[in-house]
XYZ file of N, CA and C in Angstrom:
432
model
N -12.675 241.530 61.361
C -12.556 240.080 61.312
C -13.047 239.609 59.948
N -12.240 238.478 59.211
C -12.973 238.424 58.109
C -14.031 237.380 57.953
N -14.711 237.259 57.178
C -15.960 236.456 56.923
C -15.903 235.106 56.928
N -14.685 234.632 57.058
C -14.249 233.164 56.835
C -14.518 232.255 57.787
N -14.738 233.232 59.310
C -14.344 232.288 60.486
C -12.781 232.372 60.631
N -11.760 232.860 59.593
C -10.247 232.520 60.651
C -10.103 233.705 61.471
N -9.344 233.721 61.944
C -8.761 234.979 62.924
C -7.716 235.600 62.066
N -7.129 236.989 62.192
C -6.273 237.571 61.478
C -4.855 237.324 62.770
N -3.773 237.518 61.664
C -2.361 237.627 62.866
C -2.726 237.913 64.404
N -3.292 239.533 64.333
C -3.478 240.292 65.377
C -4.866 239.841 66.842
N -5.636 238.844 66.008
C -6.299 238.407 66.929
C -5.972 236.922 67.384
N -4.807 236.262 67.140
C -4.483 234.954 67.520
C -3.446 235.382 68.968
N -3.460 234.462 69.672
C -3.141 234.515 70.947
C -1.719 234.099 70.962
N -0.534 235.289 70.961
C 0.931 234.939 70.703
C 1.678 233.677 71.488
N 2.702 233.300 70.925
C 3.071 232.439 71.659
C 4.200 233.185 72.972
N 4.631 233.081 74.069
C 6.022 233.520 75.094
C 6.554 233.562 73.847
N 7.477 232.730 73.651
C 8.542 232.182 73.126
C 8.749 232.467 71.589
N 7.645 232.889 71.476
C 7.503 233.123 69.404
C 8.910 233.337 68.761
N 9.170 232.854 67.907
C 10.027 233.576 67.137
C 11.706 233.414 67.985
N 11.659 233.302 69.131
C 12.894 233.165 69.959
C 13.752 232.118 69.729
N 12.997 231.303 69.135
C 14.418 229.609 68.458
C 13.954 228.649 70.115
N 13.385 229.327 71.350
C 13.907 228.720 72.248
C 12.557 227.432 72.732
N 11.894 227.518 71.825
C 10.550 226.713 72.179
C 9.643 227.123 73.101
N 8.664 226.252 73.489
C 7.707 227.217 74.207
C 6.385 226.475 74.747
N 6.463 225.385 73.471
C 5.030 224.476 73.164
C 5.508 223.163 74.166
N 4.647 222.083 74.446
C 4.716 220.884 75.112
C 4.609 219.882 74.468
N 4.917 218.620 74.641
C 4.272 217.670 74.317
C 3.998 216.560 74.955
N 2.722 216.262 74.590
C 1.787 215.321 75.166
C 2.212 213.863 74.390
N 2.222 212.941 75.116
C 2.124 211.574 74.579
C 1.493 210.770 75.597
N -0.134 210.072 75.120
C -0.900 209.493 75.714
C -0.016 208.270 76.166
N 0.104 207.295 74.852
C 0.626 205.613 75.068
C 2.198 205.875 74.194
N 3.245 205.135 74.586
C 4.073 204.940 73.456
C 4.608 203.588 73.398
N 5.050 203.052 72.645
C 5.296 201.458 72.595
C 7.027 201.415 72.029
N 8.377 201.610 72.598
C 9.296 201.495 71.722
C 9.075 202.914 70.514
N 10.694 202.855 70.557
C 11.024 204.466 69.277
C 11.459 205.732 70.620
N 11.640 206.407 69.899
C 12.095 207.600 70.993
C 11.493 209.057 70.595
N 11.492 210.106 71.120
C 11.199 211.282 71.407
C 12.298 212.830 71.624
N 12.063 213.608 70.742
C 13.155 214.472 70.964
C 12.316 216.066 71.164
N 12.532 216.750 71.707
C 11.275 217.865 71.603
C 12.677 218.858 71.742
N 12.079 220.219 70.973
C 12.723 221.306 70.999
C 13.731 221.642 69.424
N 14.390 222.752 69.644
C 15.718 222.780 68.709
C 16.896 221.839 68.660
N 17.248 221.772 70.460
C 18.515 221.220 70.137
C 18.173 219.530 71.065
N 16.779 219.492 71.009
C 16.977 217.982 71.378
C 17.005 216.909 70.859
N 17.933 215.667 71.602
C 18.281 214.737 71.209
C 17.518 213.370 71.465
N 17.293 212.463 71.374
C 16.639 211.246 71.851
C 17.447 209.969 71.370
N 17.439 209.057 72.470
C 18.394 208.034 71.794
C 17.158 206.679 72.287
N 17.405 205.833 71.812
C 16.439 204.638 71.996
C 17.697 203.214 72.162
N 17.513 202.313 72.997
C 17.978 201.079 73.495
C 16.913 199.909 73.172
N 17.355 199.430 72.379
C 16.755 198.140 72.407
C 17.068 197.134 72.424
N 16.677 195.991 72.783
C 16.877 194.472 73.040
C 16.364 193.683 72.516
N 16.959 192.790 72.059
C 16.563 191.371 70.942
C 15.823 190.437 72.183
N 14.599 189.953 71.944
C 14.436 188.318 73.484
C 14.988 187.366 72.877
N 15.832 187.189 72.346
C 16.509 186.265 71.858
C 16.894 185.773 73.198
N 17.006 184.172 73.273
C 17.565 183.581 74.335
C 19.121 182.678 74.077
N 19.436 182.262 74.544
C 21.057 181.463 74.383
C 20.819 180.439 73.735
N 22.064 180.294 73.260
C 21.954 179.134 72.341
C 21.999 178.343 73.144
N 22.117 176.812 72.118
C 21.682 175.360 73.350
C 22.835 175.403 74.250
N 24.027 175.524 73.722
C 25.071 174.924 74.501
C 24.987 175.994 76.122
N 24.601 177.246 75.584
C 24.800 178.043 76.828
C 23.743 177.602 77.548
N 22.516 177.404 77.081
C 20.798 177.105 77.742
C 21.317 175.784 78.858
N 22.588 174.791 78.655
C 22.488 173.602 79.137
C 23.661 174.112 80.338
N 24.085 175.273 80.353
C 25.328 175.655 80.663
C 24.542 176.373 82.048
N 23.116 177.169 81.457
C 22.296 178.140 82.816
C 21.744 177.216 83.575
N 20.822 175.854 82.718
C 20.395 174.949 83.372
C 21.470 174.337 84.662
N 22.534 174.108 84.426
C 23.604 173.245 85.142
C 23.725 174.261 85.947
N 23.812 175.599 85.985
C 24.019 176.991 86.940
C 23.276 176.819 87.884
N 21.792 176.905 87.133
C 20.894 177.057 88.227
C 20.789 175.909 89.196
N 21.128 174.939 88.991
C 20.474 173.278 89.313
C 21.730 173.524 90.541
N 23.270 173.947 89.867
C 24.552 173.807 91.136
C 23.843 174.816 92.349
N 23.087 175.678 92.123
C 23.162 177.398 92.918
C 21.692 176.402 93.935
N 20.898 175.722 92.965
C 20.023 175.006 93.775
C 20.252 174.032 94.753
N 21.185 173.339 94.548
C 21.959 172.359 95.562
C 22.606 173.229 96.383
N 23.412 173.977 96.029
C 24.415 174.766 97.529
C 23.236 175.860 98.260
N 22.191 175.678 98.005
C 21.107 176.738 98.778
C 20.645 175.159 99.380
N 20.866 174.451 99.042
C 19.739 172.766 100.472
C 20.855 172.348 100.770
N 22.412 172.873 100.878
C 22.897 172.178 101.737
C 23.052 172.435 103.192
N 23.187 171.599 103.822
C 22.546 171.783 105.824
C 23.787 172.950 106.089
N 25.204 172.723 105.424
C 26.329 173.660 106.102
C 26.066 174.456 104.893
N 26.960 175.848 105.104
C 27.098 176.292 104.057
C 28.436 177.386 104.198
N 29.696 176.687 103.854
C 30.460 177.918 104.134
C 31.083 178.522 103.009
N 32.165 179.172 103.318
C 32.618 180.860 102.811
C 32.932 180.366 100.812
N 33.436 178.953 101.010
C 33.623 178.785 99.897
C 32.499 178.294 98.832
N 31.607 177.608 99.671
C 30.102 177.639 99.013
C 29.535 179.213 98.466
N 29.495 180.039 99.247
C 29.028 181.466 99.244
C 29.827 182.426 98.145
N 30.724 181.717 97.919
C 31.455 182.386 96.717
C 31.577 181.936 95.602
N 31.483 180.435 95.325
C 30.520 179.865 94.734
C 29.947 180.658 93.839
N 28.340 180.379 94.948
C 27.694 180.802 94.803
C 27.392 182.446 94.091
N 28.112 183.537 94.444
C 27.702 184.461 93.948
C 28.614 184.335 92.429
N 29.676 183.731 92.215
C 30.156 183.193 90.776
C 29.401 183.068 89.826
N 28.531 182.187 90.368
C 27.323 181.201 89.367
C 26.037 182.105 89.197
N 25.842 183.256 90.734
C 24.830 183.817 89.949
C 25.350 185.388 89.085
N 26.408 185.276 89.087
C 26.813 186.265 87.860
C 26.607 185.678 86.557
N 27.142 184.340 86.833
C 27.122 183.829 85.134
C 25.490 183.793 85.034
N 24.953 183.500 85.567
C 23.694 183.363 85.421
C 23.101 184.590 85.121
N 23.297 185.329 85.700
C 22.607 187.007 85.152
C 23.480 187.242 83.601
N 24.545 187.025 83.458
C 25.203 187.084 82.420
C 24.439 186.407 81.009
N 24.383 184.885 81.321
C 23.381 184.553 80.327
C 22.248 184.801 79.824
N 21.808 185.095 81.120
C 20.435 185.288 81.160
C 19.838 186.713 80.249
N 20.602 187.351 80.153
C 21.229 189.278 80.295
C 21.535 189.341 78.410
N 21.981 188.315 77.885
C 22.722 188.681 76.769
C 22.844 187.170 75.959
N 22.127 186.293 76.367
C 21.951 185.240 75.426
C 23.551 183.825 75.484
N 24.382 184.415 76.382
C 25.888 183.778 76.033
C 26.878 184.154 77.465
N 27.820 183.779 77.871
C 29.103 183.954 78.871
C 30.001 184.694 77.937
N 30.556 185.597 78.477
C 31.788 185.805 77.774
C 32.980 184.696 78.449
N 34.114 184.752 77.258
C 35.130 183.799 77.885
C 35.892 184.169 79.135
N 35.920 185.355 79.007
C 36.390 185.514 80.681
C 35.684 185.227 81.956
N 34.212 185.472 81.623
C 33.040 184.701 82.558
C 33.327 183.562 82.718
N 33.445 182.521 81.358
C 33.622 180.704 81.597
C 34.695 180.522 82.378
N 35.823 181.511 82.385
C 37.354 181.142 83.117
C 36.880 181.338 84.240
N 36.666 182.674 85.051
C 36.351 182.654 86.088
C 35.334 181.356 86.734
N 34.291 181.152 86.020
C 33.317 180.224 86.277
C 34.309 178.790 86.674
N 34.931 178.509 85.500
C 35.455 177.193 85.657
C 36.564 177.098 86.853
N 37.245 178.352 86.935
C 38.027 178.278 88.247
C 37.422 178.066 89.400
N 36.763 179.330 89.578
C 35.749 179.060 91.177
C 34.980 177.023 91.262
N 34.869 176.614 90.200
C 34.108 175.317 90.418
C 35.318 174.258 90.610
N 36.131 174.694 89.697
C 37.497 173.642 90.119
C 37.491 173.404 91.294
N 38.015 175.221 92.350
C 38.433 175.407 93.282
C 37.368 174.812 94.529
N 36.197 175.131 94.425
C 34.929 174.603 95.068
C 35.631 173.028 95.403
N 35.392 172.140 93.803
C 35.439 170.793 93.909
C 36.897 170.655 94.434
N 37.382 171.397 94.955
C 39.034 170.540 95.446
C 38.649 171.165 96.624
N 38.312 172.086 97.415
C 37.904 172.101 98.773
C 36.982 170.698 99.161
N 36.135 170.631 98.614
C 35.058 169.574 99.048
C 35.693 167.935 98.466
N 37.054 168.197 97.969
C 37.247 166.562 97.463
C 37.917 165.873 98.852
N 38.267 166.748 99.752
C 38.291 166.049 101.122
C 37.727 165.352 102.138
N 36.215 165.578 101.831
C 35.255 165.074 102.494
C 34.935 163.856 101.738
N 35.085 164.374 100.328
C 34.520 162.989 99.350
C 35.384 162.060 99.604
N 36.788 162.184 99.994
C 37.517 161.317 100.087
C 37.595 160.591 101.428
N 37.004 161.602 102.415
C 36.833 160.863 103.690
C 35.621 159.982 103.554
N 34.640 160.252 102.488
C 33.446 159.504 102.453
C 33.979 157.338 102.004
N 34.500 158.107 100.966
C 34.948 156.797 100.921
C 35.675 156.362 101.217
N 36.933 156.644 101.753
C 37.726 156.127 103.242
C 36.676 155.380 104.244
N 36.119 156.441 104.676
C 34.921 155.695 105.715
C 34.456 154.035 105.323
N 33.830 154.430 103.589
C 32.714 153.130 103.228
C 33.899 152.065 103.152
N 35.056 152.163 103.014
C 35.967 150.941 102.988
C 36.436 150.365 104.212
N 36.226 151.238 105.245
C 36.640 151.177 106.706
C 35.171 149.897 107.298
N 34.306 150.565 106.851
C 32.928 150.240 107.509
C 32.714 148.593 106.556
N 33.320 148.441 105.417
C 33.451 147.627 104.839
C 34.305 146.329 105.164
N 35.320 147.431 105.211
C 36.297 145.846 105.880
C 35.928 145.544 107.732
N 35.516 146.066 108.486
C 35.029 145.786 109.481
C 33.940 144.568 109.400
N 32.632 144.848 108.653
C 31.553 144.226 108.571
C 32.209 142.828 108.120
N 33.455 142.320 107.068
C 33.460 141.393 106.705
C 34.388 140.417 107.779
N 35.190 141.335 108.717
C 35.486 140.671 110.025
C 34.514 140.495 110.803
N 34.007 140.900 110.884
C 32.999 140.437 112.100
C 31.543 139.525 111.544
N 31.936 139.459 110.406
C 31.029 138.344 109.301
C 29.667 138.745 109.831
């Protein structure tokens, strides 16, 4: 042994794998924060990242109006098939925005169809509403 304190070749403790290309060693990582990791010869590591960037105004007023419609058709007393589809419309766009800062235009089409279609199911009732208030109207002024 020599005088130095190191060890010679023959007294260091071989590795399995020495010399084989095929690795052998581990690795430890306490904390990591973002970046990626590749261990070995032939490994690869890929990293994903995301901006928190949020939507611009026009879309921000676009999630607001999402959420506020998805909030009304959840307190209404009925709720049927065409509400419910709606509904899961709006919360796509909504994960959509929410997800990537913006709608794509095929999102807004779909979006704007399903709400068309919504508001022309329900423009029957609106129209019976005010049918009614003119009914209830001209009554009250006969009977003074």
């Amino acid at each position: 042994m020599p005088s130095n304190g190191q060890s010679t070749p023959d007294q260091q403790q071989p590795d399995e794998d020495a010399g084989s290309g095929t690795g052998g060693g581990s690795v430890s990582i306490g904390s990591m924060s973002g970046g990626s990791v590749a261990t070995g010869s032939h490994g690869t590591a890929t990293s994903y990242n995301t901006t928190g960037a949020g939507p611009d105004p026009r879309h921000a007023e676009l999630l607001e109006a999402v959420r506020q419609l998805r909030e009304d058709l959840r307190a209404a007393a009925e709720r049927g098939a065409e509400d419910a589809a709606l509904d899961r419309e709006l919360a796509d766009a909504e994960a959509e925005i929410t997800g990537t800062g913006s709608a794509s235009p095929g999102r807004l089409a779909r979006l704007l169809g399903s709400v068309r279609g919504w508001l022309g199911s329900q423009g029957a009732a609106v129209g019976a509403v005010a049918s009614a208030t003119a009914v209830v109207q001209g009554v009250a002024q006969l009977l003074g």
